[in-house]
Coordinates of C-alpha atoms and ligand atoms in Angstrom, one line a residue:
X1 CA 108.7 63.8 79.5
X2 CA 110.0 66.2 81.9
X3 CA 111.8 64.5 85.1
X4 CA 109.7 64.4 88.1
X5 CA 110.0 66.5 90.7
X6 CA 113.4 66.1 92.9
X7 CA 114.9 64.2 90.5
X8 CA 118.8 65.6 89.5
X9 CA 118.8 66.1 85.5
X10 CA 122.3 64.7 84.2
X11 CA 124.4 68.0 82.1
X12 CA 126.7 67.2 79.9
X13 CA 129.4 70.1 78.5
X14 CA 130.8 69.9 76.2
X15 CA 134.2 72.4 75.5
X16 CA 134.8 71.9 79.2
X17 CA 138.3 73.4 78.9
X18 CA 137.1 76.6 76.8
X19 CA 136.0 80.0 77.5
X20 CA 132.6 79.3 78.6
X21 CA 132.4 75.6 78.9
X22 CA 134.9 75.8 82.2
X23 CA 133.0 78.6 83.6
X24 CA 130.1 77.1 83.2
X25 CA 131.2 73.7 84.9
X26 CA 131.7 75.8 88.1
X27 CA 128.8 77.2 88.2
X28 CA 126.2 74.1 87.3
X29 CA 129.0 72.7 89.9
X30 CA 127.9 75.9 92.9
X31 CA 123.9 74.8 92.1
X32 CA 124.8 71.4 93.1
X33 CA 123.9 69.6 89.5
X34 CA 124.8 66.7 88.3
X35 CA 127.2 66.9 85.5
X36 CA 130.0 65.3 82.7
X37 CA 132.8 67.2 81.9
X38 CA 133.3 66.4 77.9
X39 CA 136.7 67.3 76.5
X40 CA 139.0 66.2 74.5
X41 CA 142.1 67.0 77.2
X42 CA 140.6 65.1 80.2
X43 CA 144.2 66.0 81.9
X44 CA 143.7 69.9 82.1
X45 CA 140.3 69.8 82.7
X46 CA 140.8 67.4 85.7
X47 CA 143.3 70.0 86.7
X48 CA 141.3 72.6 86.6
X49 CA 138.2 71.3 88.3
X50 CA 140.0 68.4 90.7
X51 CA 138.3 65.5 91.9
X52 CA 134.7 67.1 92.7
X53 CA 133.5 66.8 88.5
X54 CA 133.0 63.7 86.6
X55 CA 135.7 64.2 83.5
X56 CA 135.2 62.3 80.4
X57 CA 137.1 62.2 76.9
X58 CA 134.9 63.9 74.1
X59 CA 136.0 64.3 70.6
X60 CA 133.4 65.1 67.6
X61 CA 136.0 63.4 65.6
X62 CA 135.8 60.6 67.3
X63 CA 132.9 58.7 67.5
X64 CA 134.2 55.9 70.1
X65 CA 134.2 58.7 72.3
X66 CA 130.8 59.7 71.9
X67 CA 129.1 57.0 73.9
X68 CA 130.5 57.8 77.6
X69 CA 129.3 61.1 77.5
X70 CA 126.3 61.0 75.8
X71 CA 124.5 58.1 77.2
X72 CA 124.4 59.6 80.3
X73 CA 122.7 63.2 79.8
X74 CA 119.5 64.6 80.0
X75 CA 120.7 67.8 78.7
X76 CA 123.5 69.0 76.5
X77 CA 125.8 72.3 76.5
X78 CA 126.7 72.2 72.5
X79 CA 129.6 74.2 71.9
X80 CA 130.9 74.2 68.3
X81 CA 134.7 74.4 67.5
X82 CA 135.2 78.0 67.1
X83 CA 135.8 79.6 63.6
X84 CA 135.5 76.4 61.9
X85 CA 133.4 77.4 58.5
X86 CA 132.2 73.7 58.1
X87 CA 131.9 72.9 62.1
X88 CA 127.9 71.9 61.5
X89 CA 129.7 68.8 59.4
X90 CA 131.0 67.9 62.5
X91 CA 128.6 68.5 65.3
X92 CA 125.7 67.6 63.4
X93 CA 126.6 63.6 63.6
X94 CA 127.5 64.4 67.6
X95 CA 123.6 65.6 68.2
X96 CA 121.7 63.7 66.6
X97 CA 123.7 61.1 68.2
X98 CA 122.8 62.7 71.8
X99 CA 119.3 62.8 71.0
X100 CA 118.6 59.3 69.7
X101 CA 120.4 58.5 73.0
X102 CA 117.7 60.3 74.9
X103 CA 119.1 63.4 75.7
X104 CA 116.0 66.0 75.8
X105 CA 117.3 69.4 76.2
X106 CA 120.3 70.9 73.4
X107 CA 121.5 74.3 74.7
X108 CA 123.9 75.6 71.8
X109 CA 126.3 78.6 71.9
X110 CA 126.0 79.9 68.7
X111 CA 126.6 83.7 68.2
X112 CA 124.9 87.4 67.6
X113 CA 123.3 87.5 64.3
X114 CA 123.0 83.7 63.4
X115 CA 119.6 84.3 62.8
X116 CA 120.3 86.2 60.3
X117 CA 123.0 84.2 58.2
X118 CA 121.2 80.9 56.6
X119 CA 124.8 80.6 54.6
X120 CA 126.7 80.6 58.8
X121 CA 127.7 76.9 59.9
X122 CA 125.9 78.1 63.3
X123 CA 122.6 78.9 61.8
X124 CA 123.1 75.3 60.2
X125 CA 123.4 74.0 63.5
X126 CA 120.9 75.6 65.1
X127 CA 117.9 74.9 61.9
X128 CA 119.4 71.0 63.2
X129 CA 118.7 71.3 66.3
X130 CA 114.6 72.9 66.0
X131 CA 114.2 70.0 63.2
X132 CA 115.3 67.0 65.8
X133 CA 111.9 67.9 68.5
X134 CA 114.1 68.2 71.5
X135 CA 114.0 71.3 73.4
X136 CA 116.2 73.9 72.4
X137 CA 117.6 76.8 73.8
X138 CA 120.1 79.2 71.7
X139 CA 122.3 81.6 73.2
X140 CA 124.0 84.1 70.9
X141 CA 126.7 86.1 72.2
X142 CA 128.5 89.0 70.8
X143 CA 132.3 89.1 71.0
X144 CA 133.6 87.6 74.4
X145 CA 135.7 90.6 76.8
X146 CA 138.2 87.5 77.5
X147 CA 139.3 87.2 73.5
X148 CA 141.8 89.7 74.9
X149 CA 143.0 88.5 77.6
X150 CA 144.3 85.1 75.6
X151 CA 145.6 84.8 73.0
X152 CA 147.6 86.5 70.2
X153 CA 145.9 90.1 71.7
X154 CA 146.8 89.6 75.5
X155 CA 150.6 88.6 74.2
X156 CA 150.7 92.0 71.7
X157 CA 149.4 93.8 74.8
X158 CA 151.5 92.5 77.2
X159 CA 154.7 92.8 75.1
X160 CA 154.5 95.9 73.3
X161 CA 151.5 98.1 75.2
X162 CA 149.4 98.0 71.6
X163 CA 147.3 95.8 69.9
X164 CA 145.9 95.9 66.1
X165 CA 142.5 94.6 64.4
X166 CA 140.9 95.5 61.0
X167 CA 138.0 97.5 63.3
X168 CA 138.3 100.8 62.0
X169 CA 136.2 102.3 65.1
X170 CA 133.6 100.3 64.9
X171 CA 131.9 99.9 68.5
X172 CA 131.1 96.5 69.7
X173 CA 129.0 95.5 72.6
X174 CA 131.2 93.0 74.1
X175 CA 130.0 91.0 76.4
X176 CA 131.9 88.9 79.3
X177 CA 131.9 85.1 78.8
X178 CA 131.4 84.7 82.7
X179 CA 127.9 86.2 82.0
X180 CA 127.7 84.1 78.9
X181 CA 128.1 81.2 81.1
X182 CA 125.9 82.3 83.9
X183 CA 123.5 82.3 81.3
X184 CA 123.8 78.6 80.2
X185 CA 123.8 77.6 83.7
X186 CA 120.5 79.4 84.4
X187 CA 118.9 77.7 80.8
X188 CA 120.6 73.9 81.9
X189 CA 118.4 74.1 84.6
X190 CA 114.6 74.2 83.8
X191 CA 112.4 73.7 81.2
X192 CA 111.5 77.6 81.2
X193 CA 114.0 78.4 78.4
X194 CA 113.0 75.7 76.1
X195 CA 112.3 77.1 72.4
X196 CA 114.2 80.7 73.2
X197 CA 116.9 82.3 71.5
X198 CA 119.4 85.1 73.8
X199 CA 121.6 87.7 72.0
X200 CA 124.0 88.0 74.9
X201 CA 125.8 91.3 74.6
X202 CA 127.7 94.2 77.2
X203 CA 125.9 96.8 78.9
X204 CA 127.8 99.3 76.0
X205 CA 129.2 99.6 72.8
X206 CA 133.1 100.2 72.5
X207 CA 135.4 101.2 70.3
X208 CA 138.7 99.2 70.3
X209 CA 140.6 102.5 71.3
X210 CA 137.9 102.5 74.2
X211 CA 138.9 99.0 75.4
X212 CA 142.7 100.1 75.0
X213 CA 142.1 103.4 77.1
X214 CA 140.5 101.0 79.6
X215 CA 143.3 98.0 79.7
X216 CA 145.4 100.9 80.1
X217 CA 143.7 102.6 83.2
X218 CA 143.8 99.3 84.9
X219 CA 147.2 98.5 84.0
X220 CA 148.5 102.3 85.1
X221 CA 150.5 102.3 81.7
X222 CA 149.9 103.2 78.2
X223 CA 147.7 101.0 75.4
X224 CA 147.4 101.6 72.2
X225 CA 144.8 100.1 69.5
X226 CA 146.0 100.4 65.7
X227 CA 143.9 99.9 63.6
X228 CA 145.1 97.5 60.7
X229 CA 144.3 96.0 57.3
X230 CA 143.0 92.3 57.2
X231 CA 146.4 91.1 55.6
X232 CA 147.5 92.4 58.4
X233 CA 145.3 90.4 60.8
X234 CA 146.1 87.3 58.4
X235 CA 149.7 88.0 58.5
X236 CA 149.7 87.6 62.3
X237 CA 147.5 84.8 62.4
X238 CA 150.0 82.9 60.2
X239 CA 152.8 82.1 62.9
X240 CA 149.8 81.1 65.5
X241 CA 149.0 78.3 62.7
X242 CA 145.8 79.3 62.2
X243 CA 144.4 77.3 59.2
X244 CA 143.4 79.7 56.3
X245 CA 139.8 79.4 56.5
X246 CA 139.4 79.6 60.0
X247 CA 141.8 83.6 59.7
X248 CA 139.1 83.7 56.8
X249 CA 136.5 83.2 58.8
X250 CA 137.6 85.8 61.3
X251 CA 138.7 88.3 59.2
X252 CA 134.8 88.2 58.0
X253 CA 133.8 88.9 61.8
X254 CA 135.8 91.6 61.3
X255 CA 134.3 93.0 58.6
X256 CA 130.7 92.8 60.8
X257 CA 132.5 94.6 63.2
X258 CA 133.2 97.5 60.6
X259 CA 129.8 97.5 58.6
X260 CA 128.1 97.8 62.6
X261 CA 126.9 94.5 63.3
X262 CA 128.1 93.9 66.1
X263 CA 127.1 97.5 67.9
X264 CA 123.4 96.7 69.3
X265 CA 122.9 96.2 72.7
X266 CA 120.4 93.5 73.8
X267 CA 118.8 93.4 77.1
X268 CA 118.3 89.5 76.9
X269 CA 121.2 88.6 79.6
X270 CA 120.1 91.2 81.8
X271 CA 116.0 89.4 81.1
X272 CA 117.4 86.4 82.6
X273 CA 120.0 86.7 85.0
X274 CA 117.8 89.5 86.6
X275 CA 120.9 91.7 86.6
X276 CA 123.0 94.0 84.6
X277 CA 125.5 92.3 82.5
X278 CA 129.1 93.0 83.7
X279 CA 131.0 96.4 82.2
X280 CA 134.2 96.1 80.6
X281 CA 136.0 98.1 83.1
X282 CA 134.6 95.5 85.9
X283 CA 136.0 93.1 83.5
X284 CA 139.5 94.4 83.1
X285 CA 140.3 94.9 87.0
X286 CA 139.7 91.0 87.3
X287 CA 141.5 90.0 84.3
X288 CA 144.7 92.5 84.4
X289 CA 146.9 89.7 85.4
X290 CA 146.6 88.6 81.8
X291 CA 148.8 91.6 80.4
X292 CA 150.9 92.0 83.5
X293 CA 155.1 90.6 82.8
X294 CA 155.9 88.1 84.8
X295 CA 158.5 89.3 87.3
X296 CA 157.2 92.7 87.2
Ligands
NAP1 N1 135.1 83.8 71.2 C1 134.1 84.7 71.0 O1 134.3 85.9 71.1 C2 132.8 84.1 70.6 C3 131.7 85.0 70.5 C4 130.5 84.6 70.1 C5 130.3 83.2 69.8 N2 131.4 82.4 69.8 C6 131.1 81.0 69.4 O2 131.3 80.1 70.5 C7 131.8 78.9 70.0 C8 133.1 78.5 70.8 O3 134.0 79.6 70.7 P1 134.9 80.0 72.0 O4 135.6 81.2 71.6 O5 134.0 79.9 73.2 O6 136.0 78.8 71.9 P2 136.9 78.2 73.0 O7 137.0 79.0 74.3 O8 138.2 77.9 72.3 O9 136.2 76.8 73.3 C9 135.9 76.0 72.3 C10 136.0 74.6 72.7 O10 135.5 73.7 71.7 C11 136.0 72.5 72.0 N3 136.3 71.7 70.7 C12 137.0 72.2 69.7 N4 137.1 71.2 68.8 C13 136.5 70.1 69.3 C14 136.3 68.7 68.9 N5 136.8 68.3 67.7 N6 135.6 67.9 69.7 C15 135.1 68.3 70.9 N7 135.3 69.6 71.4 C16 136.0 70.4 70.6 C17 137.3 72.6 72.8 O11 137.1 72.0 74.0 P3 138.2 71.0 74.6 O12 139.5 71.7 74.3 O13 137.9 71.1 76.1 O14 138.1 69.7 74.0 C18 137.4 74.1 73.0 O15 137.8 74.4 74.3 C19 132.1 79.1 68.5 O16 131.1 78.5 67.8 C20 132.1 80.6 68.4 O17 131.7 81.0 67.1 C21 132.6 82.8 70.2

């Protein structure tokens, strides 16, 4: 049953303290709605957003925690642990959970080229979440802009002036997850999106030595992109304790980038935020701070 009219629909997001899930608690926060915070470091999210956002303690691994946060919502920003091969095993218990608990409305952030990919823990999420009769909407970004300005990249950047991926020169449409979130905010708050699925993309398609040139001219010094091998992406992930399947898992997103997956540019953001997604230059001028020294 849709709410009648006037009455504030209750958001939970989940992944309050990532990428997109913070973003997008400031903005459903600007529109006024009614939201949870779910995260599983209540601390840092309560000191990112202060005293104005509800906060509540959300682990998939831990289902004592699943009651405060579900319970209460009407609608549900999904967002699975990120290059985790097997994360539908663990979200899959956490939804159906939120739906028997009435929650009516699952937007997931899965990513560009699910569709495709019956063997992807993502698609596995998503074929879930069509089977449970809720309404779904499924947005599926390419490669966030911010992935280097955290990170193992912004550090190598930062440090040395150079950063190296197994790309070739490959171009990829990345897009910025501040649009990715403006997105979710806009699908959180109607029924209009129910049943749709966004690929979520840049305005362009980049090479890696493009996005160097571009940290670069916004930094006034010089960037360099190498490209590597994928034992070399694995060797770096290795002090950053990345467990092995999750570098596996990203070394294969690397390999789409190569074979020119991840190139397309979709006008699906642009469709529903009725403007142009953000560039990457626009991007880098707000973010430089990220590769600037301290102290200099
Ligand atoms: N990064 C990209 O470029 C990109 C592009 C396209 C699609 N995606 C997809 O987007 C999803 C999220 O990736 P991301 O890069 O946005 O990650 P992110 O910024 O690191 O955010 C992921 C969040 O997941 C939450 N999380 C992890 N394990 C959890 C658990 N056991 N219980 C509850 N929450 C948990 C964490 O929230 P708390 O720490 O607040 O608990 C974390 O902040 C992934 O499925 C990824 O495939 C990412």
């Amino acid at each position: 049953m849709p709410p009648a009219a006037g009455v504030r629909e209750r958001i939970l997001v989940t992944g309050a303290t990532g990428a997109v899930g913070s973003e997008l608690v400031e903005r459903l926060r600007e529109r006024g709605a009614q939201i949870k915070a779910g995260t599983r470091r209540p601390d840092r999210a309560r000191a990112r957003f202060g005293s104005g956002v509800e906060v509540v303690e959300l682990d998939y691994d831990a289902t004592e925690t699943w009651d405060a946060a579900v319970q209460w919502a009407d609608r549900v920003f999904l967002v699975p642990p990120p290059f985790d091969p097997t994360s539908d095993e663990r979200l899959v218990p956490f939804l159906d959970w939120a739906v028997q608990s009435g929650s009516r409305h699952m937007v997931l952030l899965s990513a560009m080229g699910a569709e495709a990919r019956d063997r992807l823990a993502l698609r596995r999420i998503e074929q879930r979440i069509e089977g449970t009769g809720v309404g779904w909407t499924f947005l599926r970004p390419n490669i966030y802009m911010q992935n280097f300005a955290r990170g193992f990249l912004a550090r190598s950047i930062r440090d040395h002036g150079t950063f190296r991926l197994p790309a070739d020169g490959a171009r990829v449409s990345f897009v910025d997850g501040c649009d990715v979130a403006a997105v979710a905010a806009a699908t959180l708050s109607s029924d209009d999106h129910f049943g749709r699925a966004y690929t979520l993309t840049g305005p362009e398609a980049l090479s890696h030595e493009q996005v160097a040139g571009l940290i670069g001219a916004a930094l006034g010094r010089d960037v360099r992109y190498e490209p590597g091998t994928e034992e070399e992406l694995r060797a770096q992930l290795r002090p950053e304790h990345w467990p092995e399947d999750q570098a596996e898992t990203f070394a294969g997103l690397m390999a789409s980038i190569r074979g020119g997956e991840r190139s397309r540019v979709s006008s699906d953001l642009a469709d529903v935020l009725g403007r142009d997604p953000t560039t990457f230059e626009r991007f880098v001028a707000d973010a430089r701070q990220a590769w600037v020294r301290r102290g200099s």
